[in-house]
Coordinates of C-alpha atoms in Angstrom, one line a residue:
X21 CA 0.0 0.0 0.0
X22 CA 1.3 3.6 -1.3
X23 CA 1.3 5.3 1.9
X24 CA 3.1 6.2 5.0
X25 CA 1.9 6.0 8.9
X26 CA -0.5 8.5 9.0
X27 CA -2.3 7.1 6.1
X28 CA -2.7 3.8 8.3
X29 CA -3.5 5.3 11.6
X30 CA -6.0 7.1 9.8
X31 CA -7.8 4.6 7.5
X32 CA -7.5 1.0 9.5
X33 CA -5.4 2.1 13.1
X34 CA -8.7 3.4 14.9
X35 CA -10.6 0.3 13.9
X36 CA -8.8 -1.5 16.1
X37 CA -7.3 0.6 18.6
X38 CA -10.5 2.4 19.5
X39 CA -11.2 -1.3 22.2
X40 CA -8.4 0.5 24.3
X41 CA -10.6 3.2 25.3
X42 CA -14.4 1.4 25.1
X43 CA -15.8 1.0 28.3
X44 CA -17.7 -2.3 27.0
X45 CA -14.3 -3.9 26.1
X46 CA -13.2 -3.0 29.9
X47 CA -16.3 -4.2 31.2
X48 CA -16.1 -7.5 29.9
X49 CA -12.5 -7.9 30.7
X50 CA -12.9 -7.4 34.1
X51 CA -16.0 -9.3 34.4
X52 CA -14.1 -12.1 32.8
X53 CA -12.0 -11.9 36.3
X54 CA -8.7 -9.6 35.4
X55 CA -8.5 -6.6 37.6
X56 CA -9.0 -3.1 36.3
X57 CA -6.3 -0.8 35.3
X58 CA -3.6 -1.9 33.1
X59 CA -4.2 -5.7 33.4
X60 CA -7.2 -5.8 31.2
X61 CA -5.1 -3.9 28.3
X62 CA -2.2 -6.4 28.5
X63 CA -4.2 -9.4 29.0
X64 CA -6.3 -8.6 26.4
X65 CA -3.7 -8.0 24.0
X66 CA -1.0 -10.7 24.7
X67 CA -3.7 -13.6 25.4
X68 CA -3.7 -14.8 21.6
X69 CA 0.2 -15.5 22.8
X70 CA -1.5 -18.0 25.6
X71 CA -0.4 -17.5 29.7
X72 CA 2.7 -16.2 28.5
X73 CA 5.1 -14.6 31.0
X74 CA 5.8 -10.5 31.7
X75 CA 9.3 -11.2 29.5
X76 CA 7.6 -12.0 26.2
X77 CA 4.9 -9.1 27.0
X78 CA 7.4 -6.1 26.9
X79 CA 9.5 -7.9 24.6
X80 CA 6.6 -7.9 21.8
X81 CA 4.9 -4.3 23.2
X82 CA 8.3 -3.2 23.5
X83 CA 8.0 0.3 24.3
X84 CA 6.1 -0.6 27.6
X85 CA 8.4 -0.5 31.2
X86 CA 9.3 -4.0 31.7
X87 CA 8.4 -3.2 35.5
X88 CA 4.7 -1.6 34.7
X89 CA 4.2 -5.4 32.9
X90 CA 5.4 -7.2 35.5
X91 CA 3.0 -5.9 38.1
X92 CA -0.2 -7.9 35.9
X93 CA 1.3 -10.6 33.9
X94 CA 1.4 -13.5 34.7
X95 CA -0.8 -12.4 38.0
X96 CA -4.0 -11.9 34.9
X97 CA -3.4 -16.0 34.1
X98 CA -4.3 -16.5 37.5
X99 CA -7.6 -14.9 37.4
X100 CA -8.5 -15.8 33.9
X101 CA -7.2 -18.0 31.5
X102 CA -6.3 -16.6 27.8
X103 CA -9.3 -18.5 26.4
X104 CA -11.4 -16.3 28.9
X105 CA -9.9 -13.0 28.4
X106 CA -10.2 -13.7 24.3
X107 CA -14.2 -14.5 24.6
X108 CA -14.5 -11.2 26.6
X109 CA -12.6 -9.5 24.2
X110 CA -14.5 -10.2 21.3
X111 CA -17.8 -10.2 23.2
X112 CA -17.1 -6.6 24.3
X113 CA -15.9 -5.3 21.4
X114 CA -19.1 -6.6 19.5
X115 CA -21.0 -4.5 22.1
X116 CA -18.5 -1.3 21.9
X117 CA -19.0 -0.8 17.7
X118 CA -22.6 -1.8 18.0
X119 CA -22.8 1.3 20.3
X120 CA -20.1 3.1 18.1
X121 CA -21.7 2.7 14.4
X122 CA -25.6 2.2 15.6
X123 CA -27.3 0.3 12.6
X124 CA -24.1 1.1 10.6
X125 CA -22.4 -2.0 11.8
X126 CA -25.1 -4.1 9.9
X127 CA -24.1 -2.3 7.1
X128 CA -23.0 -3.4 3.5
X129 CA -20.3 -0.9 3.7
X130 CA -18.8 -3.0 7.2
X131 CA -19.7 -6.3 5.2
X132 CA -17.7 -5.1 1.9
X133 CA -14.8 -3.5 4.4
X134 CA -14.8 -6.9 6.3
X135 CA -14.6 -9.1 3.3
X136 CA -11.5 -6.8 1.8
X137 CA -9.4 -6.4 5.1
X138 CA -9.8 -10.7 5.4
X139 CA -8.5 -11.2 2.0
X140 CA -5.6 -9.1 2.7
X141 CA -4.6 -11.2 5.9
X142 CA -3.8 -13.9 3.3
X143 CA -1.3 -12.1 1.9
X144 CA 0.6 -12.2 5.4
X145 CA 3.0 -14.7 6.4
X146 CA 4.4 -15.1 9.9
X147 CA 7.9 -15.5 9.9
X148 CA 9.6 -13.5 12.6
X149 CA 6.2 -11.5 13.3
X150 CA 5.3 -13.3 16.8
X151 CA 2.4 -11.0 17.9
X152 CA 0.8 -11.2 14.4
X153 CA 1.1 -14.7 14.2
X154 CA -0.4 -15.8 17.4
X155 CA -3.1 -13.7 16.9
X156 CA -3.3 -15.3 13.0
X157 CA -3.7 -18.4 15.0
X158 CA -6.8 -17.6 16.4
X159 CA -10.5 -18.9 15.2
X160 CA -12.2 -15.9 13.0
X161 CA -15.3 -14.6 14.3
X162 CA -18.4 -15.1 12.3
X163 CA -20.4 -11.3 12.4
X164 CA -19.0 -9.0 9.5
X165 CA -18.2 -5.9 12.0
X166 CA -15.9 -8.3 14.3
X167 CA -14.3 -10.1 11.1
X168 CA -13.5 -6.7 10.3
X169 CA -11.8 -5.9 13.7
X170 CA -10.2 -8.9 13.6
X171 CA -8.5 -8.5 10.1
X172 CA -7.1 -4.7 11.2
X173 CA -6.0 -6.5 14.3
X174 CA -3.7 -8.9 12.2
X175 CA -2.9 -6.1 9.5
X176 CA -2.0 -3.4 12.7
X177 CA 0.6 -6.7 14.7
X178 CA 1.7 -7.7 11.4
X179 CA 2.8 -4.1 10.8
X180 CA 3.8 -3.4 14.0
X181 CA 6.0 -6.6 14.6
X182 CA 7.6 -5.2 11.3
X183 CA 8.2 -2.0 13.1
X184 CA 9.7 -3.3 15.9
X185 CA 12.5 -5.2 13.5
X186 CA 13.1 -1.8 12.2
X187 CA 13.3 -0.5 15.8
X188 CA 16.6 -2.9 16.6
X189 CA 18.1 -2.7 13.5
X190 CA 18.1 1.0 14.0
X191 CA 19.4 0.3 17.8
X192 CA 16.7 1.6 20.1
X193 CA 15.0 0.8 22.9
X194 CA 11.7 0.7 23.7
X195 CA 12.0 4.2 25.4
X196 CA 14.0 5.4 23.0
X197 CA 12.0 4.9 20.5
X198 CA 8.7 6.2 21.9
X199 CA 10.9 9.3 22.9
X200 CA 11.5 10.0 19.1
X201 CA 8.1 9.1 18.2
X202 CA 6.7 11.1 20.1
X203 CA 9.3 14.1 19.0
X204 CA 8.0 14.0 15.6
X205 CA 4.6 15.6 16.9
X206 CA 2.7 12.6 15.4
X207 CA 1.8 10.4 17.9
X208 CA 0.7 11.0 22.1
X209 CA 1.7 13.9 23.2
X210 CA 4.4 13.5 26.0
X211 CA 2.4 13.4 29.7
X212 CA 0.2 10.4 28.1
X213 CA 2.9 8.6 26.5
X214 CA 4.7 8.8 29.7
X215 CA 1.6 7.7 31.3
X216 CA 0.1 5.1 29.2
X217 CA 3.3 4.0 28.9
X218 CA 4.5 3.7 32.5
X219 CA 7.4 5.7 32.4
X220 CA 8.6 7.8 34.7
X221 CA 9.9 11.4 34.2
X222 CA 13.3 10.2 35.5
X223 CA 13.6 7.1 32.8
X224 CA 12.2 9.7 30.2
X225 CA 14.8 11.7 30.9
X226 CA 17.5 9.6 31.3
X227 CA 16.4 8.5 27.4
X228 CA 16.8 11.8 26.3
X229 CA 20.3 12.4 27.3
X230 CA 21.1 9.1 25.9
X231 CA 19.5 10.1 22.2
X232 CA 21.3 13.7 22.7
X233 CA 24.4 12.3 23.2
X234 CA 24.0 10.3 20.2
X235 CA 22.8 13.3 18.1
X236 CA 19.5 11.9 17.6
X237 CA 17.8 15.0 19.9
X238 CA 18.5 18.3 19.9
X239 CA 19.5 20.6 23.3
X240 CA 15.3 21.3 23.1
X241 CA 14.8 18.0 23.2
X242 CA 13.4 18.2 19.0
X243 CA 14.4 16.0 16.5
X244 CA 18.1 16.7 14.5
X245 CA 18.2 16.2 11.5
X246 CA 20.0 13.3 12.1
X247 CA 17.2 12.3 13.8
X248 CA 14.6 12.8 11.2
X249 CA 16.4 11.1 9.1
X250 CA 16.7 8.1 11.3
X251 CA 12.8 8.4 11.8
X252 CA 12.4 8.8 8.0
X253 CA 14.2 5.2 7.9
X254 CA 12.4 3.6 10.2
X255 CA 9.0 4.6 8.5
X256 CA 10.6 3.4 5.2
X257 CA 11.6 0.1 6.5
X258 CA 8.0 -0.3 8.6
X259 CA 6.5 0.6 5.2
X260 CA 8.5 -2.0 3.1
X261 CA 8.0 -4.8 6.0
X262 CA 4.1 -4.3 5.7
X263 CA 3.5 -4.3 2.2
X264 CA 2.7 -7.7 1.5
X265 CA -1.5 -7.8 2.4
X266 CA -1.8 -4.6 0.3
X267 CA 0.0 -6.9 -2.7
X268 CA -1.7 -9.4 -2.4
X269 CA -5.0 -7.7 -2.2
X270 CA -3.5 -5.5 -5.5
X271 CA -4.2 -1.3 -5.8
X272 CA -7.4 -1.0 -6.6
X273 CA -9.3 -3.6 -3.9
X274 CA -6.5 -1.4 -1.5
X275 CA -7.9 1.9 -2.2
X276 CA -11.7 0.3 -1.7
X277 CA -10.5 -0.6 1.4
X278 CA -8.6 2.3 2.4
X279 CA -11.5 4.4 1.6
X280 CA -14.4 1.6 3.6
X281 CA -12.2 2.1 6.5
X282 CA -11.8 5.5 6.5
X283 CA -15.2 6.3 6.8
X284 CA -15.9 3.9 9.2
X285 CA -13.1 5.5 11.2
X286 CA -14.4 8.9 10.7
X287 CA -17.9 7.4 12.2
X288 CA -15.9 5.9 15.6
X289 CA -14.3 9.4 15.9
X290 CA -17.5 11.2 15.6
X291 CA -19.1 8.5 17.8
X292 CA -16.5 9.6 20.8
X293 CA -14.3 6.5 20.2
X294 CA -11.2 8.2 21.5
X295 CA -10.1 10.7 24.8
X296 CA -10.1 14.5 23.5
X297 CA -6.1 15.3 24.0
X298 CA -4.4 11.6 23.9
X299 CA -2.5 12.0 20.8
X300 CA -0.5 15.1 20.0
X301 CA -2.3 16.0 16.5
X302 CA -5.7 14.5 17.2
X303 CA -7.4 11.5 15.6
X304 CA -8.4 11.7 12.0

């Protein structure tokens, strides 16, 4: 897919990531057992992985603290199993777009959108991509609106795990890298990276002296230019690593897609899917 990062947070990113916010989604997790707070968000997520340890968690989130993760996982296997916390995450987010999109999500447009974004899955392969490929492994729903959250949930870890690759090849952490990202302006802005995040102001620091001295930030704590180079190069690479489902599916079923999910994402936004004043240039 001709594009870049924006293009994908915009078009398919909110279709999956709006769960993170939906009180439905929380309720459910919690009412499968898990304890509210962070645990429902890295249950939910990693349990495609199975009752996998706080190691492999922050290893495959990567730019999570290590000692935030520790604090629910494995604790959440011991209050639900992964088949548990899965049900309830499907169940609720059934419930959150059927709130989101009203009598949109028995649409033919979420049909159409759901049919495309499966078909692209096929083009993925999961070599090297372990949060996409557990999730890959997992039975597909069978209502249109939740094959279609499932399919941006394999096309969003596929892409990310692709990301990451990019991330160590490029030689930085987990901090370090949310600490440029979130430099560029494009993605939360700082005190709810920080927070959602778990890092402390210290460790944020400490991550930022580390980058200056390696020319990557500025004095201001900006970007270089060596550091928006290194950016551009990373979103290059993620780009390149992602572009097999968007082969495979070929330009013009992409652009369908692209535009299906866009407006669907548009109606999520509208519908109050998202926190005014997480990320640092809005949602779409």
């Amino acid at each position: 897919m001709a594009g870049d990062e924006q293009r994908f947070k915009s078009a398919f990113d909110s279709l999956h990531a709006f769960v993170y916010f939906a009180p439905e989604v929380d309720a459910a997790l919690t009412g499968a057992g898990l304890r509210p707070g962070r645990m429902p968000y890295f249950a939910g997520r990693a349990a495609a992985m199975g009752a996998v340890g706080p190691e492999v968690v922050a290893a495959t989130f990567y730019n999570f603290n290590p000692e935030v993760v520790a604090r629910t996982i494995p604790r959440a296997w011991t209050l639900a199993t992964p088949e548990q916390v899965l049900d309830a995450r499907f169940d609720g987010t059934g419930k959150a777009l059927t709130r989101l999109l009203g009598d949109h999500v028995k649409s033919d447009e979420v049909a159409e959108a759901a049919e495309l974004a499966r078909e692209a899955t096929a083009g993925c392969r999961g070599e090297g991509r372990p949060l996409y490929a557990a999730h890959a492994g997992l039975p597909w729903p069978g209502e249109p609106h939740l094959v279609l959250w499932h399919a941006v949930t394999l096309l969003r870890e596929y892409r990310g795990d692709g990301h990451i690759a990019a991330l160590v090849l490029e030689g930085l952490s987990g901090l370090e890298a949310l600490v440029t990202h979130s430099a560029t302006g494009r993605g939360f802005n700082l005190a709810a990276a920080k927070l959602t995040r778990g890092w402390s102001d210290e460790q944020w620091a400490a991550a930022e002296t580390r980058l200056t001295d390696r020319g990557i930030l500025g004095a201001d704590g900006g970007l270089t230019d060596a550091g928006v180079a290194l950016r551009d190069r990373l979103e290059v690479a993620t780009e390149t690593a992602a572009r097999a489902p968007w082969d495979h599916l070929g330009p013009e079923r992409t652009a369908r897609l692209e535009e299906l999910c866009r407006g669907l994402s548009r109606r999520l936004v509208e519908a109050g899917a998202f926190p005014d004043g997480v990320f640092a240039l809005g949602r779409p």
